[in-house]
Coordinates of C-alpha atoms and ligand atoms in Angstrom, one line a residue:
M1 CA -87.9 68.1 38.0
L2 CA -88.3 69.7 41.4
A3 CA -85.9 69.4 44.3
Q4 CA -86.0 66.2 46.3
R5 CA -86.9 68.4 49.3
T6 CA -90.4 68.9 47.9
R7 CA -91.1 65.3 48.7
L8 CA -90.8 66.0 52.4
F9 CA -93.9 68.1 52.6
E10 CA -97.3 68.6 51.1
M11 CA -100.0 71.3 51.5
S12 CA -101.0 71.4 55.1
G13 CA -104.0 69.3 55.9
T14 CA -105.8 72.2 57.6
A15 CA -105.4 74.4 54.6
A16 CA -106.6 71.6 52.3
A17 CA -109.7 71.1 54.5
R18 CA -110.4 74.8 54.4
A19 CA -110.1 74.8 50.6
A20 CA -112.5 71.8 50.4
A21 CA -115.0 73.6 52.5
K22 CA -114.8 76.7 50.3
A23 CA -115.2 74.6 47.1
A24 CA -118.3 72.8 48.6
D25 CA -119.7 76.2 49.6
A26 CA -120.2 77.1 46.0
G27 CA -123.3 74.8 45.8
K28 CA -124.9 75.1 49.2
E29 CA -124.4 76.7 52.6
I30 CA -121.6 75.0 54.4
V31 CA -120.9 75.5 58.1
D32 CA -117.1 75.8 58.2
L33 CA -115.6 74.4 61.4
T34 CA -112.1 74.1 59.9
A35 CA -110.7 77.6 60.7
G36 CA -107.7 78.0 62.9
E37 CA -108.8 81.5 63.7
I38 CA -111.3 83.5 65.6
W39 CA -114.2 85.4 64.2
S40 CA -113.7 88.9 65.7
E41 CA -113.4 92.6 65.2
L42 CA -110.0 94.3 65.3
A43 CA -108.7 95.4 68.7
P44 CA -109.1 99.2 68.9
A45 CA -105.5 99.9 69.6
I46 CA -104.4 97.6 66.8
R47 CA -106.6 99.6 64.4
E48 CA -105.4 103.0 65.7
G49 CA -101.8 102.0 65.7
A50 CA -101.9 100.8 62.1
I51 CA -103.8 103.8 60.9
D52 CA -101.4 106.2 62.6
A53 CA -98.5 104.4 61.1
I54 CA -99.9 104.7 57.7
N55 CA -100.8 108.4 58.2
K56 CA -97.2 109.0 59.3
G57 CA -96.1 107.4 56.0
V58 CA -94.2 104.6 57.7
N59 CA -92.6 102.6 54.8
R60 CA -89.0 101.5 55.5
Y61 CA -87.4 98.3 56.7
T62 CA -87.1 97.9 60.4
D63 CA -84.5 96.0 62.2
T64 CA -84.5 92.4 60.9
I65 CA -86.0 90.9 64.0
G66 CA -88.4 93.8 64.8
M67 CA -88.3 97.4 66.0
M68 CA -86.3 97.8 69.2
E69 CA -89.3 99.4 71.0
L70 CA -91.5 96.4 70.1
R71 CA -88.9 93.9 71.3
E72 CA -88.6 95.9 74.5
A73 CA -92.3 95.9 75.0
L74 CA -92.4 92.1 74.3
A75 CA -89.6 91.5 76.7
R76 CA -91.6 93.3 79.4
M77 CA -94.7 91.3 78.5
V78 CA -92.8 87.9 78.6
S79 CA -91.2 89.1 81.9
I80 CA -94.7 89.5 83.5
E81 CA -95.9 86.2 82.0
T82 CA -93.0 84.2 83.2
G83 CA -92.1 86.0 86.4
Q84 CA -88.5 86.4 85.2
R85 CA -86.5 89.2 83.7
W86 CA -86.3 89.1 79.9
R87 CA -84.3 91.6 77.7
A88 CA -84.8 92.7 74.1
D89 CA -81.8 90.8 72.9
E90 CA -83.6 87.6 73.9
I91 CA -86.6 88.4 71.7
A92 CA -87.1 88.1 67.9
V93 CA -90.2 89.3 66.1
T94 CA -91.3 87.1 63.2
S95 CA -94.0 86.8 60.5
G96 CA -96.3 84.8 62.7
A97 CA -95.5 81.9 65.0
K98 CA -95.0 79.7 61.9
Q99 CA -91.9 81.7 60.9
A100 CA -90.7 81.7 64.5
L101 CA -90.9 77.8 64.5
F102 CA -89.2 77.6 61.2
N103 CA -86.4 79.8 62.4
V104 CA -86.0 77.6 65.4
V105 CA -85.6 74.3 63.5
M106 CA -83.3 75.9 61.0
T107 CA -81.0 77.2 63.8
L108 CA -81.2 74.2 66.2
I109 CA -81.6 71.0 64.2
N110 CA -78.7 69.3 62.4
P111 CA -79.3 66.7 59.7
G112 CA -80.2 63.5 61.3
D113 CA -81.2 65.0 64.6
Q114 CA -84.4 63.7 66.1
V115 CA -87.2 65.9 67.4
I116 CA -89.9 64.3 69.7
I117 CA -93.4 65.5 68.6
P118 CA -96.3 64.4 70.7
A119 CA -99.2 63.2 68.4
P120 CA -101.7 64.3 67.4
Y121 CA -99.7 67.3 66.4
W122 CA -100.1 70.5 64.4
A123 CA -98.9 69.4 61.0
S124 CA -96.2 72.0 60.4
F125 CA -94.1 70.7 63.4
P126 CA -93.0 67.5 61.6
A127 CA -92.9 69.2 58.1
Q128 CA -90.6 71.9 59.3
V129 CA -88.3 69.4 61.2
Q130 CA -88.0 67.4 57.9
I131 CA -87.3 70.5 55.8
A132 CA -84.4 71.2 58.3
G133 CA -83.1 67.7 57.7
G134 CA -84.2 66.3 61.0
T135 CA -86.4 63.3 61.8
P136 CA -89.7 63.8 63.6
V137 CA -90.3 61.1 66.3
H138 CA -94.0 60.8 67.0
L139 CA -95.2 60.0 70.4
D140 CA -98.8 58.8 70.7
T141 CA -100.6 60.6 73.5
R142 CA -104.1 59.3 72.7
G143 CA -104.2 57.0 75.7
N144 CA -103.3 59.7 78.1
G145 CA -105.7 62.6 77.4
Y146 CA -103.4 63.9 74.6
V147 CA -100.5 64.7 77.0
P148 CA -97.3 62.6 76.8
R149 CA -96.4 60.5 79.8
I150 CA -92.8 61.1 81.0
D151 CA -92.0 57.4 80.8
D152 CA -93.0 57.4 77.2
I153 CA -90.9 60.4 76.4
E154 CA -87.9 58.8 78.1
R155 CA -88.4 55.6 76.1
V156 CA -88.1 57.4 72.7
I157 CA -85.0 59.5 73.6
T158 CA -81.9 58.4 71.8
P159 CA -78.4 59.9 71.4
L160 CA -79.7 61.6 68.3
T161 CA -82.6 63.4 70.1
R162 CA -82.1 67.1 70.0
A163 CA -85.5 68.6 71.0
I164 CA -89.0 68.1 72.1
V165 CA -92.1 70.0 71.0
V166 CA -94.4 71.1 73.8
N167 CA -97.6 72.7 72.5
T168 CA -99.9 73.7 75.3
P169 CA -102.8 74.3 75.0
G170 CA -102.5 71.8 72.1
N171 CA -103.6 72.0 68.5
P172 CA -105.7 70.0 67.6
S173 CA -106.5 68.4 71.0
G174 CA -107.1 71.4 73.2
A175 CA -105.3 69.5 75.9
V176 CA -103.6 71.7 78.6
Y177 CA -100.4 70.3 80.1
D178 CA -100.6 70.4 83.9
A179 CA -97.8 71.9 86.0
A180 CA -96.4 68.6 87.3
T181 CA -96.0 67.2 83.7
L182 CA -94.4 70.4 82.5
A183 CA -92.0 70.5 85.4
A184 CA -91.1 66.8 84.8
I185 CA -90.5 67.6 81.1
A186 CA -88.3 70.5 82.1
R187 CA -86.2 68.4 84.4
L188 CA -85.8 65.7 81.8
A189 CA -84.7 68.2 79.2
I190 CA -82.0 69.6 81.5
E191 CA -80.8 66.1 82.4
R192 CA -80.7 64.9 78.8
K193 CA -79.7 68.2 77.3
L194 CA -82.7 68.6 75.1
W195 CA -84.2 71.7 73.7
I196 CA -87.8 72.4 74.5
I197 CA -89.7 74.1 71.6
F198 CA -92.5 75.6 73.7
D199 CA -95.4 76.7 71.5
E200 CA -97.9 78.6 73.6
C201 CA -99.9 80.2 70.8
Y202 CA -103.2 79.2 72.5
G203 CA -102.0 80.1 76.0
S204 CA -104.6 82.9 76.5
F205 CA -107.5 80.4 76.2
T206 CA -108.0 77.9 79.0
Y207 CA -111.2 76.9 80.6
N208 CA -112.8 75.1 83.5
G209 CA -110.0 75.6 86.0
H210 CA -107.2 74.6 83.6
E211 CA -104.3 77.0 83.7
H212 CA -101.6 77.7 81.2
H213 CA -98.1 77.6 82.7
P214 CA -95.0 78.9 80.9
I215 CA -92.6 76.1 81.4
V216 CA -89.7 78.4 82.4
S217 CA -91.8 79.8 85.3
L218 CA -92.0 76.3 86.8
V219 CA -88.4 75.3 86.4
P220 CA -86.3 78.5 85.9
E221 CA -83.1 76.6 85.0
V222 CA -84.7 75.2 81.9
R223 CA -84.6 78.6 80.4
A224 CA -81.2 77.9 78.9
W225 CA -82.9 75.0 77.0
T226 CA -86.2 76.6 76.1
V227 CA -87.4 78.5 73.1
I228 CA -90.8 80.1 73.7
V229 CA -92.9 80.6 70.6
N230 CA -96.0 82.7 70.5
A231 CA -97.9 85.1 68.3
F232 CA -100.8 87.6 68.3
S233 CA -102.6 85.5 65.7
K234 CA -104.8 83.7 68.2
S235 CA -104.6 85.9 71.3
L236 CA -105.7 89.0 69.5
A237 CA -107.5 87.3 66.6
L238 CA -104.9 88.7 64.1
T239 CA -104.0 85.7 62.0
G240 CA -103.7 87.7 58.8
W241 CA -101.4 90.4 60.3
R242 CA -98.5 87.9 60.7
I243 CA -96.8 89.0 64.0
G244 CA -95.3 86.3 66.1
Y245 CA -92.2 86.2 68.3
L246 CA -89.8 83.9 70.0
A247 CA -88.1 84.3 73.4
A248 CA -84.9 82.4 73.8
P249 CA -81.2 82.6 74.8
K250 CA -79.5 85.4 73.0
E251 CA -77.1 83.3 71.0
L252 CA -80.1 81.6 69.4
I253 CA -81.7 85.0 68.8
S254 CA -78.5 86.2 67.0
A255 CA -78.6 83.1 64.8
V256 CA -82.3 83.7 64.0
K257 CA -81.5 87.3 63.1
A258 CA -78.9 86.2 60.6
L259 CA -81.2 83.6 59.1
Q260 CA -84.2 86.0 58.9
S261 CA -81.9 88.6 57.2
H262 CA -81.6 86.1 54.3
T263 CA -85.3 85.1 54.2
T264 CA -88.0 87.6 54.9
S265 CA -86.2 90.4 56.7
N266 CA -88.5 92.3 59.2
P267 CA -92.2 91.4 59.7
N268 CA -94.6 93.9 58.2
V269 CA -93.8 97.4 59.6
V270 CA -97.5 98.6 59.9
A271 CA -98.4 95.4 61.8
Q272 CA -95.4 96.0 64.1
H273 CA -96.6 99.5 64.9
A274 CA -100.1 98.3 65.5
V275 CA -99.0 95.6 68.0
L276 CA -96.6 98.0 69.7
R277 CA -99.6 100.4 70.2
H278 CA -101.7 97.6 71.6
L279 CA -98.9 96.5 74.0
D280 CA -98.5 100.1 75.2
E281 CA -102.1 101.2 75.4
G282 CA -104.3 98.1 75.4
D283 CA -106.2 97.7 78.7
G284 CA -106.9 94.0 78.5
A285 CA -110.6 94.6 77.7
F286 CA -110.3 93.2 74.2
E287 CA -108.6 90.1 75.3
A288 CA -111.2 89.6 78.0
G289 CA -113.9 90.0 75.4
L290 CA -112.4 87.4 73.2
R291 CA -112.0 85.0 76.1
G292 CA -115.7 85.6 77.0
Q293 CA -116.7 85.0 73.4
L294 CA -114.9 81.7 73.3
T295 CA -116.0 80.6 76.7
T296 CA -119.6 81.1 75.6
A297 CA -119.0 79.4 72.2
R298 CA -117.3 76.4 74.0
Q299 CA -120.3 76.0 76.3
T300 CA -122.8 76.3 73.5
G301 CA -120.9 73.7 71.5
L302 CA -120.5 71.3 74.4
T303 CA -124.2 71.5 75.1
V304 CA -125.0 70.5 71.5
L305 CA -122.2 67.8 71.5
S306 CA -123.7 66.3 74.7
G307 CA -126.3 64.8 72.3
L308 CA -123.6 62.5 70.9
Q309 CA -124.5 58.9 71.7
R310 CA -121.4 56.9 70.7
V311 CA -118.6 59.5 70.7
Q312 CA -117.3 61.0 73.9
V313 CA -117.9 64.7 74.5
P314 CA -114.4 66.3 74.2
K315 CA -112.7 67.9 77.2
A316 CA -111.8 71.1 75.3
Q317 CA -109.5 72.3 78.1
G318 CA -107.9 75.1 76.0
G319 CA -107.6 76.8 72.6
F320 CA -110.8 76.9 70.5
Y321 CA -111.1 73.4 69.1
F322 CA -113.3 70.4 69.9
Y323 CA -111.3 67.3 69.2
L324 CA -113.4 64.1 68.9
D325 CA -112.2 60.6 69.1
L326 CA -114.1 58.7 66.4
S327 CA -112.6 55.3 67.1
S328 CA -115.9 54.0 68.6
L329 CA -117.5 54.6 65.2
L330 CA -114.6 53.5 63.0
R331 CA -113.7 50.4 65.0
P332 CA -110.1 50.3 63.7
T333 CA -108.8 46.9 62.8
P334 CA -105.0 46.7 62.8
G335 CA -103.5 45.8 59.4
D336 CA -106.7 46.5 57.4
S337 CA -105.6 48.9 54.8
H338 CA -109.2 49.5 53.6
A339 CA -110.5 50.3 57.1
K340 CA -112.4 53.6 57.3
T341 CA -110.7 56.6 58.9
A342 CA -111.8 60.1 60.0
D343 CA -111.4 61.1 56.3
D344 CA -114.5 59.1 55.5
I345 CA -116.5 60.7 58.3
V346 CA -115.3 64.2 57.2
A347 CA -116.4 63.5 53.7
A348 CA -119.8 62.2 54.9
L349 CA -120.2 65.3 57.1
L350 CA -119.6 67.6 54.2
R351 CA -121.9 65.6 51.9
E352 CA -124.7 64.8 54.2
A353 CA -124.7 67.7 56.7
G354 CA -122.9 70.5 54.9
V355 CA -120.4 70.7 57.8
A356 CA -116.7 71.0 57.3
G357 CA -114.2 69.7 59.9
V358 CA -110.5 68.7 59.7
S359 CA -109.7 65.0 59.7
G360 CA -107.3 63.8 62.3
N361 CA -105.2 62.4 59.5
A362 CA -103.9 66.0 59.1
F363 CA -102.6 65.6 62.7
G364 CA -101.2 62.1 62.6
D365 CA -104.3 60.6 64.1
P366 CA -106.7 58.7 61.7
M367 CA -109.3 58.5 64.4
G368 CA -109.6 62.2 65.2
L369 CA -111.9 65.1 64.1
R370 CA -111.1 68.7 64.8
L371 CA -113.9 71.3 64.9
S372 CA -113.2 74.9 65.5
Y373 CA -115.6 76.9 67.7
G374 CA -114.1 80.3 66.8
I375 CA -117.1 81.0 64.5
P376 CA -120.4 82.9 65.1
P377 CA -122.7 81.1 67.6
E378 CA -125.7 80.5 65.3
Q379 CA -123.5 78.8 62.7
L380 CA -121.8 76.8 65.4
K381 CA -125.0 75.6 66.9
A382 CA -126.5 74.7 63.5
G383 CA -123.3 73.0 62.3
L384 CA -122.8 70.9 65.4
G385 CA -126.4 70.0 65.6
R386 CA -126.2 68.6 62.0
L387 CA -123.0 66.8 62.8
V388 CA -124.4 65.1 65.9
G389 CA -127.2 63.8 63.7
V390 CA -124.8 62.2 61.2
L391 CA -122.5 60.8 63.9
N392 CA -125.4 59.3 65.8
A393 CA -126.7 57.6 62.7
W394 CA -123.2 56.4 61.6
D395 CA -123.1 52.8 60.6
Ligands
PLP401 N1 -98.5 76.9 66.4 C1 -99.6 76.3 66.5 C2 -99.8 75.2 67.5 C3 -100.7 76.7 65.6 O1 -101.9 76.0 65.7 C4 -100.5 77.7 64.7 C5 -101.6 78.1 63.7 O2 -102.6 77.5 63.6 C6 -99.2 78.3 64.6 C7 -98.2 77.9 65.5 C8 -98.9 79.3 63.6 O3 -99.5 80.5 63.9 P1 -99.2 81.9 63.1 O4 -100.5 82.1 62.3 O5 -99.0 82.9 64.1 O6 -98.1 81.6 62.2

């Protein structure tokens, strides 16, 4: 009855896990570690910018890919971040990073094109590629700290390869790509004429000496082959406000503008005004506070997780996720279709400990478990403590 296309995707695993946690919450108190967002107040300039916009009666469409003042402010911000000059016609404002990514695959991918997606991956990357008629090519990074080896990337390139997704810091793994790896990916992309879909949504959050590098700042010539995707969803804890953007060669931005003119038109005007105010007047204190909050939460969480007896404590280099490798508990046996996976552990955690996490199956990794630490510290401590008990007793 429905279009064949609907077989290409299902509800995102993270949304499903969130729903399961909510449903279980009806009976008892669940510690929900599924969230892809940060528990926080609004940034003051965001609040003021939005209230002013409403008081001024702002209500009309803006330019399809965002108000020119906002695109100019974003161009200035990206210029500072990358150490290069960017102009407003190289920027498009979107309804969150998710729309930015969707615009990218719809404007870059031809039917049959292959897109390399390092696994574990954020589930919308492959789903969107498939909706665009492309083929996701997964590259297992589990043996290399969740960062692809250059040799492995080269091995999966074919004449049909059109793009590679680089998500650093990565969701779900929290891995931060080092500068040498990024530079090598950039050179490979130039040589093999591949687009880099550079998702840096978690770029504001790195820890313990790890640094986020915009790929174009390492190899400036790769800019012609790079689409930078970002949003304020994570960096300003604004997931519900739906403001993202992409920075890319202007031909691509023009195509995105035409596409977006037939889908959503402009992102919400009040949210655009709020972000513009923050970019103009924010002094960085809010971002520093958020980073401080997450740094403390990460440390609190790692201290509790250091009680794990059979599972390695995660590196958690960036973002706000702990990503556990459960293979020591699950002892995977190749070819055994009844073997347990992270789904079983997630179900047991919910049942026995009242703790909700996201199974790695949602990210193409049946051995993984993602736990968000963007929640209040007492809940985090209690939830992880109970989780450690269940995992240590796992049989
Ligand atoms: N990219 C990655 C890697 C994400 O984890 C997410 C959200 O979780 C997004 C993009 C989408 O972000 P937004 O809420 O801005 O659409």
